Amino acid sequence: MKLLLTIVQDADAARLQETLAAQGLQSTKLASTGGFLREGNTTLLIGVEAAEVERVKAIVGETCRERTKVMSATSPIHALEGVFTSPPLEVPVGGAIVFVLSVDEFLRL
Ligand code: 2BA
């Protein structure tokens, strides 16, 4: 069995989870925060048989799209003071980051 630890943008999460469910694939949604942008994103835990991994990767790839986020280089307190150290930075985010992990055991107790 494999676990796909899948980090997506919040805007894509509901549709991805619905698409997975419609194809009989189970997932668990976790609220997460990116270390670089410090913004919310969504992590889905998707446990599947090894033979299903490529199908899940295809669904994730089709459902999640790349977007550009604007990152302000100043903290809110500096912005209030009118101190701008550098211009806003455009950062591409997504479609999705996927870690495929091997699962030693899957138990439902
Ligand atoms: P964040 O860490 O908030 O990163 C958002 C986007 O910022 C990244 O998009 C990437 O385009 C850019 N970025 C990240 N670190 C950067 C840096 N040091 N310099 C310049 N640009 C940088 P994605 O690569 O699509 O990642 C989306 C989210 O997936 C990340 O949000 C993070 O939550 C997660 N992620 C990505 N790679 C990861 C990794 N190796 N380990 C754990 N989580 C990861």
GROMACS .gro file of N, CA and C and ligand atoms in nm:
model
  371
    1MET      N    1   0.084  -0.119   0.000
    1MET     CA    2   0.000   0.000   0.000
    1MET      C    3   0.088   0.126   0.000
    2LYS      N    4   0.034   0.233  -0.056
    2LYS     CA    5   0.106   0.361  -0.063
    2LYS      C    6   0.022   0.471   0.000
    3LEU      N    7   0.092   0.571   0.052
    3LEU     CA    8   0.024   0.691   0.103
    3LEU      C    9   0.073   0.810   0.022
    4LEU      N   10  -0.021   0.878  -0.044
    4LEU     CA   11   0.014   0.999  -0.118
    4LEU      C   12  -0.016   1.119  -0.029
    5LEU      N   13   0.090   1.182   0.018
    5LEU     CA   14   0.077   1.302   0.100
    5LEU      C   15   0.076   1.418   0.000
    6THR      N   16  -0.039   1.477  -0.015
    6THR     CA   17  -0.063   1.566  -0.130
    6THR      C   18  -0.097   1.706  -0.082
    7ILE      N   19  -0.011   1.804  -0.114
    7ILE     CA   20  -0.032   1.942  -0.069
    7ILE      C   21  -0.087   2.022  -0.187
    8VAL      N   22  -0.206   2.079  -0.166
    8VAL     CA   23  -0.272   2.154  -0.274
    8VAL      C   24  -0.318   2.290  -0.221
    9GLN      N   25  -0.356   2.375  -0.313
    9GLN     CA   26  -0.412   2.503  -0.271
    9GLN      C   27  -0.555   2.482  -0.223
   10ASP      N   28  -0.595   2.566  -0.127
   10ASP     CA   29  -0.730   2.553  -0.071
   10ASP      C   30  -0.836   2.556  -0.182
   11ALA      N   31  -0.813   2.639  -0.284
   11ALA     CA   32  -0.912   2.656  -0.391
   11ALA      C   33  -0.936   2.527  -0.470
   12ASP      N   34  -0.840   2.435  -0.468
   12ASP     CA   35  -0.854   2.310  -0.545
   12ASP      C   36  -0.897   2.193  -0.457
   13ALA      N   37  -0.894   2.211  -0.326
   13ALA     CA   38  -0.906   2.097  -0.235
   13ALA      C   39  -1.042   2.028  -0.243
   14ALA      N   40  -1.150   2.107  -0.240
   14ALA     CA   41  -1.283   2.045  -0.237
   14ALA      C   42  -1.309   1.964  -0.363
   15ARG      N   43  -1.273   2.024  -0.479
   15ARG     CA   44  -1.298   1.955  -0.605
   15ARG      C   45  -1.213   1.827  -0.614
   16LEU      N   46  -1.090   1.835  -0.565
   16LEU     CA   47  -1.005   1.715  -0.568
   16LEU      C   48  -1.065   1.606  -0.480
   17GLN      N   49  -1.108   1.644  -0.360
   17GLN     CA   50  -1.162   1.543  -0.270
   17GLN      C   51  -1.291   1.482  -0.327
   18GLU      N   52  -1.373   1.567  -0.390
   18GLU     CA   53  -1.497   1.516  -0.452
   18GLU      C   54  -1.465   1.421  -0.567
   19THR      N   55  -1.367   1.457  -0.649
   19THR     CA   56  -1.331   1.373  -0.764
   19THR      C   57  -1.276   1.239  -0.717
   20LEU      N   58  -1.193   1.242  -0.613
   20LEU     CA   59  -1.140   1.117  -0.558
   20LEU      C   60  -1.254   1.029  -0.506
   21ALA      N   61  -1.344   1.091  -0.431
   21ALA     CA   62  -1.455   1.014  -0.373
   21ALA      C   63  -1.543   0.954  -0.483
   22ALA      N   64  -1.567   1.031  -0.589
   22ALA     CA   65  -1.651   0.982  -0.699
   22ALA      C   66  -1.587   0.862  -0.768
   23GLN      N   67  -1.454   0.849  -0.756
   23GLN     CA   68  -1.385   0.735  -0.817
   23GLN      C   69  -1.354   0.626  -0.713
   24GLY      N   70  -1.418   0.637  -0.598
   24GLY     CA   71  -1.403   0.532  -0.497
   24GLY      C   72  -1.273   0.538  -0.419
   25LEU      N   73  -1.207   0.655  -0.419
   25LEU     CA   74  -1.078   0.668  -0.350
   25LEU      C   75  -1.097   0.749  -0.223
   26GLN      N   76  -1.045   0.697  -0.112
   26GLN     CA   77  -1.064   0.764   0.017
   26GLN      C   78  -0.953   0.866   0.041
   27SER      N   79  -0.987   0.973   0.110
   27SER     CA   80  -0.887   1.073   0.145
   27SER      C   81  -0.923   1.139   0.277
   28THR      N   82  -0.822   1.196   0.341
   28THR     CA   83  -0.841   1.273   0.464
   28THR      C   84  -0.780   1.411   0.444
   29LYS      N   85  -0.859   1.512   0.479
   29LYS     CA   86  -0.816   1.650   0.456
   29LYS      C   87  -0.761   1.711   0.584
   30LEU      N   88  -0.642   1.770   0.574
   30LEU     CA   89  -0.581   1.838   0.688
   30LEU      C   90  -0.556   1.984   0.650
   31ALA      N   91  -0.584   2.076   0.741
   31ALA     CA   92  -0.547   2.215   0.718
   31ALA      C   93  -0.397   2.229   0.744
   32SER      N   94  -0.327   2.294   0.652
   32SER     CA   95  -0.182   2.308   0.667
   32SER      C   96  -0.140   2.450   0.628
   33THR      N   97  -0.015   2.482   0.655
   33THR     CA   98   0.036   2.616   0.626
   33THR      C   99   0.172   2.603   0.560
   34GLY      N  100   0.191   2.669   0.447
   34GLY     CA  101   0.318   2.663   0.377
   34GLY      C  102   0.426   2.741   0.452
   35GLY      N  103   0.545   2.686   0.454
   35GLY     CA  104   0.654   2.750   0.529
   35GLY      C  105   0.707   2.875   0.463
   36PHE      N  106   0.689   2.886   0.331
   36PHE     CA  107   0.746   3.002   0.260
   36PHE      C  108   0.648   3.118   0.259
   37LEU      N  109   0.527   3.094   0.212
   37LEU     CA  110   0.428   3.203   0.205
   37LEU      C  111   0.358   3.226   0.339
   38ARG      N  112   0.365   3.125   0.428
   38ARG     CA  113   0.293   3.132   0.557
   38ARG      C  114   0.143   3.151   0.536
   39GLU      N  115   0.092   3.091   0.429
   39GLU     CA  116  -0.052   3.095   0.401
   39GLU      C  117  -0.110   2.956   0.413
   40GLY      N  118  -0.240   2.950   0.435
   40GLY     CA  119  -0.305   2.822   0.446
   40GLY      C  120  -0.301   2.744   0.314
   41ASN      N  121  -0.279   2.615   0.325
   41ASN     CA  122  -0.301   2.526   0.211
   41ASN      C  123  -0.365   2.400   0.267
   42THR      N  124  -0.386   2.302   0.182
   42THR     CA  125  -0.456   2.181   0.225
   42THR      C  126  -0.369   2.060   0.197
   43THR      N  127  -0.358   1.972   0.295
   43THR     CA  128  -0.286   1.847   0.275
   43THR      C  129  -0.388   1.733   0.277
   44LEU      N  130  -0.388   1.655   0.170
   44LEU     CA  131  -0.475   1.537   0.165
   44LEU      C  132  -0.390   1.412   0.186
   45LEU      N  133  -0.435   1.326   0.274
   45LEU     CA  134  -0.375   1.194   0.291
   45LEU      C  135  -0.459   1.098   0.207
   46ILE      N  136  -0.394   1.034   0.111
   46ILE     CA  137  -0.468   0.945   0.020
   46ILE      C  138  -0.400   0.808   0.024
   47GLY      N  139  -0.468   0.713   0.085
   47GLY     CA  140  -0.413   0.578   0.095
   47GLY      C  141  -0.471   0.488  -0.014
   48VAL      N  142  -0.381   0.427  -0.093
   48VAL     CA  143  -0.427   0.343  -0.204
   48VAL      C  144  -0.335   0.223  -0.223
   49GLU      N  145  -0.386   0.125  -0.295
   49GLU     CA  146  -0.299   0.014  -0.336
   49GLU      C  147  -0.197   0.068  -0.437
   50ALA      N  148  -0.080   0.007  -0.441
   50ALA     CA  149   0.028   0.056  -0.528
   50ALA      C  150  -0.018   0.069  -0.673
   51ALA      N  151  -0.104  -0.019  -0.715
   51ALA     CA  152  -0.150  -0.018  -0.854
   51ALA      C  153  -0.235   0.106  -0.887
   52GLU      N  154  -0.284   0.174  -0.784
   52GLU     CA  155  -0.371   0.290  -0.804
   52GLU      C  156  -0.295   0.423  -0.806
   53VAL      N  157  -0.165   0.418  -0.775
   53VAL     CA  158  -0.089   0.543  -0.757
   53VAL      C  159  -0.093   0.629  -0.884
   54GLU      N  160  -0.072   0.569  -0.998
   54GLU     CA  161  -0.068   0.648  -1.122
   54GLU      C  162  -0.204   0.712  -1.149
   55ARG      N  163  -0.312   0.641  -1.118
   55ARG     CA  164  -0.447   0.696  -1.137
   55ARG      C  165  -0.467   0.817  -1.047
   56VAL      N  166  -0.423   0.807  -0.922
   56VAL     CA  167  -0.439   0.920  -0.830
   56VAL      C  168  -0.353   1.038  -0.877
   57LYS      N  169  -0.232   1.012  -0.919
   57LYS     CA  170  -0.146   1.120  -0.967
   57LYS      C  171  -0.210   1.192  -1.085
   58ALA      N  172  -0.273   1.115  -1.173
   58ALA     CA  173  -0.339   1.177  -1.289
   58ALA      C  174  -0.455   1.265  -1.245
   59ILE      N  175  -0.534   1.218  -1.149
   59ILE     CA  176  -0.648   1.297  -1.100
   59ILE      C  177  -0.598   1.427  -1.036
   60VAL      N  178  -0.494   1.415  -0.955
   60VAL     CA  179  -0.440   1.534  -0.888
   60VAL      C  180  -0.389   1.633  -0.992
   61GLY      N  181  -0.317   1.583  -1.090
   61GLY     CA  182  -0.262   1.669  -1.194
   61GLY      C  183  -0.369   1.740  -1.276
   62GLU      N  184  -0.479   1.670  -1.299
   62GLU     CA  185  -0.588   1.731  -1.378
   62GLU      C  186  -0.670   1.830  -1.296
   63THR      N  187  -0.674   1.813  -1.165
   63THR     CA  188  -0.763   1.892  -1.081
   63THR      C  189  -0.697   2.018  -1.026
   64CYS      N  190  -0.567   2.014  -1.006
   64CYS     CA  191  -0.501   2.126  -0.938
   64CYS      C  192  -0.422   2.209  -1.038
   65ARG      N  193  -0.440   2.340  -1.029
   65ARG     CA  194  -0.369   2.421  -1.126
   65ARG      C  195  -0.273   2.519  -1.059
   66GLU      N  196  -0.174   2.560  -1.138
   66GLU     CA  197  -0.077   2.656  -1.085
   66GLU      C  198  -0.137   2.794  -1.081
   67ARG      N  199  -0.110   2.866  -0.974
   67ARG     CA  200  -0.153   3.006  -0.963
   67ARG      C  201  -0.034   3.088  -0.915
   68THR      N  202  -0.046   3.217  -0.937
   68THR     CA  203   0.059   3.307  -0.889
   68THR      C  204   0.009   3.382  -0.767
   69LYS      N  205   0.089   3.379  -0.661
   69LYS     CA  206   0.055   3.454  -0.539
   69LYS      C  207   0.152   3.571  -0.526
   70VAL      N  208   0.102   3.679  -0.475
   70VAL     CA  209   0.188   3.794  -0.452
   70VAL      C  210   0.232   3.794  -0.307
   71MET      N  211   0.362   3.793  -0.288
   71MET     CA  212   0.417   3.788  -0.153
   71MET      C  213   0.471   3.926  -0.117
   72SER      N  214   0.414   3.985  -0.011
   72SER     CA  215   0.464   4.114   0.036
   72SER      C  216   0.589   4.089   0.118
   73ALA      N  217   0.694   4.164   0.089
   73ALA     CA  218   0.820   4.142   0.161
   73ALA      C  219   0.826   4.217   0.293
   74THR      N  220   0.719   4.291   0.323
   74THR     CA  221   0.721   4.367   0.450
   74THR      C  222   0.623   4.305   0.548
   75SER      N  223   0.652   4.318   0.675
   75SER     CA  224   0.559   4.273   0.777
   75SER      C  225   0.448   4.377   0.788
   76PRO      N  226   0.328   4.339   0.840
   76PRO     CA  227   0.218   4.435   0.853
   76PRO      C  228   0.257   4.558   0.933
   77ILE      N  229   0.338   4.542   1.035
   77ILE     CA  230   0.374   4.657   1.120
   77ILE      C  231   0.458   4.757   1.040
   78HIS      N  232   0.547   4.705   0.954
   78HIS     CA  233   0.626   4.795   0.871
   78HIS      C  234   0.539   4.864   0.767
   79ALA      N  235   0.440   4.792   0.714
   79ALA     CA  236   0.351   4.852   0.615
   79ALA      C  237   0.275   4.967   0.679
   80LEU      N  238   0.231   4.950   0.804
   80LEU     CA  239   0.160   5.057   0.874
   80LEU      C  240   0.249   5.181   0.888
   81GLU      N  241   0.378   5.154   0.911
   81GLU     CA  242   0.471   5.265   0.928
   81GLU      C  243   0.515   5.325   0.795
   82GLY      N  244   0.470   5.264   0.685
   82GLY     CA  245   0.510   5.316   0.555
   82GLY      C  246   0.651   5.278   0.516
   83VAL      N  247   0.704   5.172   0.576
   83VAL     CA  248   0.841   5.129   0.545
   83VAL      C  249   0.832   5.011   0.448
   84PHE      N  250   0.882   5.027   0.328
   84PHE     CA  251   0.878   4.920   0.229
   84PHE      C  252   1.021   4.885   0.190
   85THR      N  253   1.065   4.765   0.230
   85THR     CA  254   1.204   4.729   0.208
   85THR      C  255   1.229   4.677   0.067
   86SER      N  256   1.130   4.609   0.007
   86SER     CA  257   1.147   4.559  -0.129
   86SER      C  258   1.010   4.543  -0.193
   87PRO      N  259   1.003   4.542  -0.327
   87PRO     CA  260   0.873   4.532  -0.393
   87PRO      C  261   0.809   4.395  -0.372
   88PRO      N  262   0.675   4.386  -0.387
   88PRO     CA  263   0.609   4.255  -0.374
   88PRO      C  264   0.667   4.155  -0.474
   89LEU      N  265   0.669   4.030  -0.433
   89LEU     CA  266   0.729   3.924  -0.513
   89LEU      C  267   0.619   3.832  -0.565
   90GLU      N  268   0.621   3.799  -0.695
   90GLU     CA  269   0.524   3.705  -0.750
   90GLU      C  270   0.581   3.563  -0.738
   91VAL      N  271   0.504   3.475  -0.676
   91VAL     CA  272   0.551   3.338  -0.652
   91VAL      C  273   0.454   3.239  -0.715
   92PRO      N  274   0.502   3.148  -0.801
   92PRO     CA  275   0.413   3.044  -0.854
   92PRO      C  276   0.386   2.939  -0.748
   93VAL      N  277   0.260   2.896  -0.736
   93VAL     CA  278   0.224   2.794  -0.636
   93VAL      C  279   0.146   2.684  -0.705
   94GLY      N  280   0.182   2.559  -0.676
   94GLY     CA  281   0.107   2.445  -0.728
   94GLY      C  282   0.142   2.415  -0.872
   95GLY      N  283   0.055   2.337  -0.935
   95GLY     CA  284  -0.063   2.266  -0.900
   95GLY      C  285  -0.063   2.190  -0.769
   96ALA      N  286   0.027   2.090  -0.750
   96ALA     CA  287   0.023   2.013  -0.628
   96ALA      C  288   0.163   1.957  -0.600
   97ILE      N  289   0.191   1.940  -0.472
   97ILE     CA  290   0.315   1.872  -0.430
   97ILE      C  291   0.272   1.735  -0.378
   98VAL      N  292   0.331   1.629  -0.432
   98VAL     CA  293   0.289   1.494  -0.393
   98VAL      C  294   0.411   1.414  -0.344
   99PHE      N  295   0.402   1.363  -0.222
   99PHE     CA  296   0.502   1.270  -0.170
   99PHE      C  297   0.437   1.131  -0.172
  100VAL      N  298   0.502   1.034  -0.235
  100VAL     CA  299   0.450   0.897  -0.238
  100VAL      C  300   0.530   0.815  -0.137
  101LEU      N  301   0.463   0.770  -0.033
  101LEU     CA  302   0.529   0.696   0.075
  101LEU      C  303   0.482   0.551   0.077
  102SER      N  304   0.575   0.461   0.111
  102SER     CA  305   0.537   0.320   0.128
  102SER      C  306   0.479   0.301   0.267
  103VAL      N  307   0.370   0.228   0.274
  103VAL     CA  308   0.302   0.204   0.402
  103VAL      C  309   0.337   0.063   0.450
  104ASP      N  310   0.394   0.053   0.570
  104ASP     CA  311   0.430  -0.079   0.625
  104ASP      C  312   0.305  -0.159   0.659
  105GLU      N  313   0.212  -0.092   0.723
  105GLU     CA  314   0.090  -0.160   0.767
  105GLU      C  315  -0.028  -0.065   0.754
  106PHE      N  316  -0.142  -0.118   0.718
  106PHE     CA  317  -0.267  -0.041   0.722
  106PHE      C  318  -0.362  -0.117   0.812
  107LEU      N  319  -0.400  -0.055   0.921
  107LEU     CA  320  -0.485  -0.123   1.019
  107LEU      C  321  -0.614  -0.046   1.038
  108ARG      N  322  -0.723  -0.117   1.049
  108ARG     CA  323  -0.848  -0.056   1.097
  108ARG      C  324  -0.887  -0.136   1.220
  109LEU      N  325  -0.868  -0.079   1.338
  109LEU     CA  326  -0.884  -0.154   1.463
  109LEU      C  327  -1.013  -0.120   1.532
  1102BA     P1  328   0.495   2.736   0.062
  1102BA     O1  329   0.609   2.687   0.143
  1102BA     O2  330   0.416   2.850   0.118
  1102BA     O3  331   0.552   2.777  -0.083
  1102BA     C1  332   0.471   2.839  -0.180
  1102BA     C2  333   0.548   2.855  -0.310
  1102BA     O4  334   0.657   2.943  -0.290
  1102BA     C3  335   0.608   2.725  -0.364
  1102BA     O5  336   0.511   2.659  -0.441
  1102BA     C4  337   0.727   2.774  -0.445
  1102BA     O6  338   0.686   2.812  -0.577
  1102BA     C5  339   0.766   2.901  -0.372
  1102BA     N1  340   0.879   2.881  -0.282
  1102BA     C6  341   0.886   2.801  -0.174
  1102BA     N2  342   1.006   2.810  -0.114
  1102BA     C7  343   1.076   2.901  -0.184
  1102BA     C8  344   1.207   2.958  -0.173
  1102BA     N3  345   1.290   2.923  -0.074
  1102BA     N4  346   1.246   3.050  -0.267
  1102BA     C9  347   1.162   3.088  -0.365
  1102BA     N5  348   1.038   3.039  -0.382
  1102BA    C10  349   0.996   2.947  -0.294
  1102BA     P2  350   0.509   2.499  -0.446
  1102BA     O7  351   0.647   2.448  -0.475
  1102BA     O8  352   0.401   2.460  -0.541
  1102BA     O9  353   0.472   2.451  -0.299
  1102BA    C11  354   0.341   2.468  -0.246
  1102BA    C12  355   0.339   2.425  -0.101
  1102BA    O10  356   0.374   2.286  -0.093
  1102BA    C13  357   0.441   2.495  -0.013
  1102BA    O11  358   0.391   2.620   0.033
  1102BA    C14  359   0.460   2.395   0.101
  1102BA    O12  360   0.351   2.404   0.191
  1102BA    C15  361   0.449   2.262   0.027
  1102BA     N6  362   0.582   2.211  -0.012
  1102BA    C16  363   0.647   2.230  -0.127
  1102BA     N7  364   0.763   2.165  -0.129
  1102BA    C17  365   0.772   2.101  -0.010
  1102BA    C18  366   0.871   2.017   0.050
  1102BA     N8  367   0.987   1.984  -0.013
  1102BA     N9  368   0.848   1.970   0.174
  1102BA    C19  369   0.734   2.002   0.241
  1102BA    N10  370   0.635   2.082   0.187
  1102BA    C20  371   0.656   2.130   0.065
   0.00000   0.00000   0.00000
